[in-house]
Tab-separated table of C-alpha atoms and ligand atoms in Angstrom:
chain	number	residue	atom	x	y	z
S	219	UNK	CA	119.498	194.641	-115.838
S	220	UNK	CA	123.141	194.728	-117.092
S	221	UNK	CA	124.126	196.237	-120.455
S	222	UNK	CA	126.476	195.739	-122.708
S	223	UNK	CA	127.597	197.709	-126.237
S	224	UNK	CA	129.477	196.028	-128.953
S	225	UNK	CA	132.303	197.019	-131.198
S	226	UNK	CA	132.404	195.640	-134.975
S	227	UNK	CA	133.857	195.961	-138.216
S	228	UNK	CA	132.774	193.542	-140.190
S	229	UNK	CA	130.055	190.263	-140.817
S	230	UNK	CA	128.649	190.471	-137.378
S	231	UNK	CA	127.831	186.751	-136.879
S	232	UNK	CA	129.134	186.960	-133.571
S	233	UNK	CA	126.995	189.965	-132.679
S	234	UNK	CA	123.642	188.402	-134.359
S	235	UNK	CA	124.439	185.246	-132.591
S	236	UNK	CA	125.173	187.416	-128.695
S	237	UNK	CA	121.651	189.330	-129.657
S	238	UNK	CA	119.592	186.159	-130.365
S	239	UNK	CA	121.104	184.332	-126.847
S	240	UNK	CA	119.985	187.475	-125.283
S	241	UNK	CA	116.735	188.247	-126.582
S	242	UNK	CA	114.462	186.615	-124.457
S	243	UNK	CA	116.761	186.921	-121.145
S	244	UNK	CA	115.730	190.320	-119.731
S	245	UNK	CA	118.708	190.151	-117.315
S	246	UNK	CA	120.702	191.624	-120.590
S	247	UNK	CA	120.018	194.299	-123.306
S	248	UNK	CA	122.243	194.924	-126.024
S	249	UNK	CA	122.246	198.789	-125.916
S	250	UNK	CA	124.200	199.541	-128.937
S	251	UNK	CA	126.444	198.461	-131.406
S	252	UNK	CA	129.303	200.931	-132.652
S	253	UNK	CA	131.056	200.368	-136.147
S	254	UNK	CA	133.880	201.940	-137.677
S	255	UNK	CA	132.799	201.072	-140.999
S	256	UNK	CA	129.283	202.818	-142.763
S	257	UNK	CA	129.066	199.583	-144.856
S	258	UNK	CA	129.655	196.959	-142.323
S	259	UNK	CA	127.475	194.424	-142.953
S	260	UNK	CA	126.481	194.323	-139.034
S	261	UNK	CA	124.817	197.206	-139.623
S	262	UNK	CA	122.202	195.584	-141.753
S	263	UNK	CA	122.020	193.053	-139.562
S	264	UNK	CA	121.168	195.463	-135.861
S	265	UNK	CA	118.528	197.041	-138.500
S	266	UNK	CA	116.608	193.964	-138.903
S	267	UNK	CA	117.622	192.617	-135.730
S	268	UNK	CA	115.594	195.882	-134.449
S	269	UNK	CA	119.574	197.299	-132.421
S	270	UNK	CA	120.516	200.322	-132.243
S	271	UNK	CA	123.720	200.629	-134.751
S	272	UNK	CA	126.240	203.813	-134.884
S	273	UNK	CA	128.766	204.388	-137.278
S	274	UNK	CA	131.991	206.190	-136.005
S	275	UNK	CA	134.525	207.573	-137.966
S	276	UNK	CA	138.834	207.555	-137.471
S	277	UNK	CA	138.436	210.765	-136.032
S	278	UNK	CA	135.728	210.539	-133.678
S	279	UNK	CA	137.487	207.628	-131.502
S	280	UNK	CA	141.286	208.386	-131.735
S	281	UNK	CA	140.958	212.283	-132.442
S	282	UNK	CA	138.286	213.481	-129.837
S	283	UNK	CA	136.514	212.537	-127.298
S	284	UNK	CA	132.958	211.517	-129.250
S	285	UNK	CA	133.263	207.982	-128.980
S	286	UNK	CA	134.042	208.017	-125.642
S	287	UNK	CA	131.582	209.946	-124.376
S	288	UNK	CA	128.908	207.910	-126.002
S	289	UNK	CA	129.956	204.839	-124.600
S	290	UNK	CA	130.308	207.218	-120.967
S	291	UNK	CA	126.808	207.796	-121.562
S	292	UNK	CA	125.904	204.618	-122.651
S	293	UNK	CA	127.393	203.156	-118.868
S	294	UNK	CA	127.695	199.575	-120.061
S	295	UNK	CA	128.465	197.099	-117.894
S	296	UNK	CA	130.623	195.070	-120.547
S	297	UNK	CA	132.457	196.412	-123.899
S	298	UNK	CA	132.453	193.695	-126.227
S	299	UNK	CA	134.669	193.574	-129.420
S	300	UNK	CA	133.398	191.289	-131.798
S	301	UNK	CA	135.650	191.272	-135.015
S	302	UNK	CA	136.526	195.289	-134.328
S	303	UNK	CA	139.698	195.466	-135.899
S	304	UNK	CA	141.193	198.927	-134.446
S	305	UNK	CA	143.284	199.280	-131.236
S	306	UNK	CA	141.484	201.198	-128.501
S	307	UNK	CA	142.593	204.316	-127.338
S	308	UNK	CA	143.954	203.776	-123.955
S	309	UNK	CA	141.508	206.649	-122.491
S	310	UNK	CA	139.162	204.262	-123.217
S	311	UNK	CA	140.865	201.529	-121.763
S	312	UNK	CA	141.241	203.744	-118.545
S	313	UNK	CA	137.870	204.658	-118.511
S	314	UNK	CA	136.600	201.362	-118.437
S	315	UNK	CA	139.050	198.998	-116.512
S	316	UNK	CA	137.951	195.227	-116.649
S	317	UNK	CA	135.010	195.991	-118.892
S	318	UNK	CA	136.102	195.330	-122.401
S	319	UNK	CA	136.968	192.718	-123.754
S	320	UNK	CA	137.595	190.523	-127.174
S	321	UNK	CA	137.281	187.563	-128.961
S	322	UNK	CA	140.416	186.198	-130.923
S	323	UNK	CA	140.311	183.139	-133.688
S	324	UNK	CA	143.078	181.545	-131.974
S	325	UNK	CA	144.819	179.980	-129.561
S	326	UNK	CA	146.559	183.182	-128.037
S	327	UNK	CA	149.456	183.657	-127.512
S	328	UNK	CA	149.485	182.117	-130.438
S	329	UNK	CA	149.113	183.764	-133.867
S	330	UNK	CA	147.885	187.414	-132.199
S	331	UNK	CA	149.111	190.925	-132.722
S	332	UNK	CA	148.638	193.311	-135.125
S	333	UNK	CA	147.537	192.350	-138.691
S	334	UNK	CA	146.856	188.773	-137.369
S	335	UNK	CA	142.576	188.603	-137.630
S	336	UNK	CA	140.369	186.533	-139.737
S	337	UNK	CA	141.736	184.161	-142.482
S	338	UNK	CA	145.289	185.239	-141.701
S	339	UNK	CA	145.270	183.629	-138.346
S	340	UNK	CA	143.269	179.919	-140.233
S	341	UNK	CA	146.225	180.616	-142.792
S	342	UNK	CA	149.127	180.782	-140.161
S	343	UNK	CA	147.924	177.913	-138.265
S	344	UNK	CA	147.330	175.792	-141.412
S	345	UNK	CA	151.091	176.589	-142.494
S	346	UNK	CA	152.536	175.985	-138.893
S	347	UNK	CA	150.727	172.254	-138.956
S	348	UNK	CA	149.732	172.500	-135.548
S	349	UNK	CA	147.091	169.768	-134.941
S	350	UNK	CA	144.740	172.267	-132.618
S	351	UNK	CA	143.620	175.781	-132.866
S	352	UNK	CA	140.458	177.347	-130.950
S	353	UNK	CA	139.264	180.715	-129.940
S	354	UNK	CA	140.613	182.895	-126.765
S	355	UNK	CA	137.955	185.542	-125.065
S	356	UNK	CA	140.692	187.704	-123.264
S	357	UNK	CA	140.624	191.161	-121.371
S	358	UNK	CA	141.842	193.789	-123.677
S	359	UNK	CA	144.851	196.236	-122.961
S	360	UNK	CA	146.905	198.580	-124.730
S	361	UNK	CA	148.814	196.077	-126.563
S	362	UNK	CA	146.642	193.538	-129.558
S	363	UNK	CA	145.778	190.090	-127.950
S	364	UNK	CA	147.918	190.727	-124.738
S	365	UNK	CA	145.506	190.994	-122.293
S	366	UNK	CA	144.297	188.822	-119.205
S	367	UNK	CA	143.289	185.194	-120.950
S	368	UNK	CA	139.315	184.500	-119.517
S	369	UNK	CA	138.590	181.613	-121.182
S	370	UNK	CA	139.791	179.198	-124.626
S	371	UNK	CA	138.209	176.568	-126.503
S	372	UNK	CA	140.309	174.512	-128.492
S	373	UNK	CA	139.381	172.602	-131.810
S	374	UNK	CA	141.337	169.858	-133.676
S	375	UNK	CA	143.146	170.510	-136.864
S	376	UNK	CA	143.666	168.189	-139.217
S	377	UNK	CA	145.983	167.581	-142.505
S	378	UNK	CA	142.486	167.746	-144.424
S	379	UNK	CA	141.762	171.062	-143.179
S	380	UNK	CA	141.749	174.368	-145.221
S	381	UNK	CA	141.486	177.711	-144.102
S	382	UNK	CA	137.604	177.247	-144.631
S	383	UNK	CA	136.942	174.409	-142.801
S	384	UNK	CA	139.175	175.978	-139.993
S	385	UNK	CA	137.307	178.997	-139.925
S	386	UNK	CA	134.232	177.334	-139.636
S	387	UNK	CA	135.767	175.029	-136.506
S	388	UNK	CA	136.733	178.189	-134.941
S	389	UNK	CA	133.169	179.964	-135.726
S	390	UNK	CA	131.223	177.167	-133.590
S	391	UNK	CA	133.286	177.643	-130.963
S	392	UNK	CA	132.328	181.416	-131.013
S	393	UNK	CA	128.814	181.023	-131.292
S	394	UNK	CA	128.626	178.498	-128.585
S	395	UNK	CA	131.381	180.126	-125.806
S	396	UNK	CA	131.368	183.819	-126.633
S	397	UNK	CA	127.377	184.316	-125.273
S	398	UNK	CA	127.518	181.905	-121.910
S	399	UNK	CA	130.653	183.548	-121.082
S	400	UNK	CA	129.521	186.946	-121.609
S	401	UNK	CA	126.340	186.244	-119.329
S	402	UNK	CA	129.026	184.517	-116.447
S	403	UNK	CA	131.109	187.577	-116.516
S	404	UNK	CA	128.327	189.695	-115.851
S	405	UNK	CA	126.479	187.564	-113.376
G	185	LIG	C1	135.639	186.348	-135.422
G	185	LIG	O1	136.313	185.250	-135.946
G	185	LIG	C2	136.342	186.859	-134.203
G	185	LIG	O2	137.049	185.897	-133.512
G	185	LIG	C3	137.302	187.847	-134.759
G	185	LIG	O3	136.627	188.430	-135.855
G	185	LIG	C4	135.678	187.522	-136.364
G	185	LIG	C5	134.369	188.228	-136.475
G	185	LIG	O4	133.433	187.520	-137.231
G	185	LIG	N1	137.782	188.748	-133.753
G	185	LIG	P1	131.954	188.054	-137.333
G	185	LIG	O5	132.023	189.474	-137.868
G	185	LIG	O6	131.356	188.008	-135.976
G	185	LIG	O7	131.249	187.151	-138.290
């Protein structure tokens, strides 16, 4: 059985929509999912969704050594960030080579680096008039959105688009590529 944790700030679509793929495949347990924010609404959702969620504070992952050790403890076999917003300590990086790794609402290179997540990155590709955009599931390093590419997805954009109807492109893509390569990288 190979486990994973997850890392998330915010809505947690992407981590409702990982748990339900997994549920009834007993090859993979989500073992927990850490948040650095109390009200995060993916914390409501690994409460009904019956997952162990944790709450971590500023200090606890860039100040000492608490985060770390949990997820030491934890031994996952993958590190997923799913919409977690803060860079991660390169200890941690160290610690776990090839085992974390993110999910970015764009084409990267494109439109990645700090301050580019959610509707900023729909916003920057509506403005640049690029007729594609898509989602890139990428090794993470010490720099935002530079690691190794793993796979990309792309979606057409259109002059009828809005940041919206972008964001929703770009969130089917998620759903359907984030879980079936999560379960190939840790086949
Ligand atoms: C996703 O668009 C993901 O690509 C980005 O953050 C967003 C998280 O959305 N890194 P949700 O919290 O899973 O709904």
């Amino acid at each position: 059985m190979k486990k994973i944790v997850l890392l998330a700030s915010g809505s947690g679509s992407n981590v409702e929509n990982i748990a339900r793929y997994f549920q009834d495949k007993e090859q993979v347990k989500i073992t927990a999912v850490l948040s650095n924010r109390r009200d995060a609404k993916v914390l409501d959702r690994c409460n009904r969704l019956g997952i162990n969620g944790l709450y971590f504070n500023r200090n606890s992952f860039y100040k000492s050594d608490v985060v770390q050790d949990i997820l030491m403890a934890l031994k996952p076999d993958l590190i997923i960030l799913a919409g977690f917003l803060w860079k991660m300590p390169e200890k941690m990086i160290r610690s776990f080579p090839d085992k974390i790794i993110n999910i970015h609402p764009a084409l990267l290179p494109k439109y990645g680096g700090k301050g580019m997540y959610g509707d900023k990155v729909h916003q920057a590709v509506r403005d640049s008039g690029d007729l594609e955009t898509g989602i890139t599931i990428h090794y993470v390093n010490e720099n935002y959105d530079e690691g190794t590419i793993i796979h990309q997805a792309k979606t057409a954009v259109s002059t009828e688009d809005t940041v919206e109807t972008i964001a929703q492109k770009v969130h089917a893509l998620e759903y359907e590529y984030f879980p079936k390569i999560i379960e190939q990288l840790l086949a």
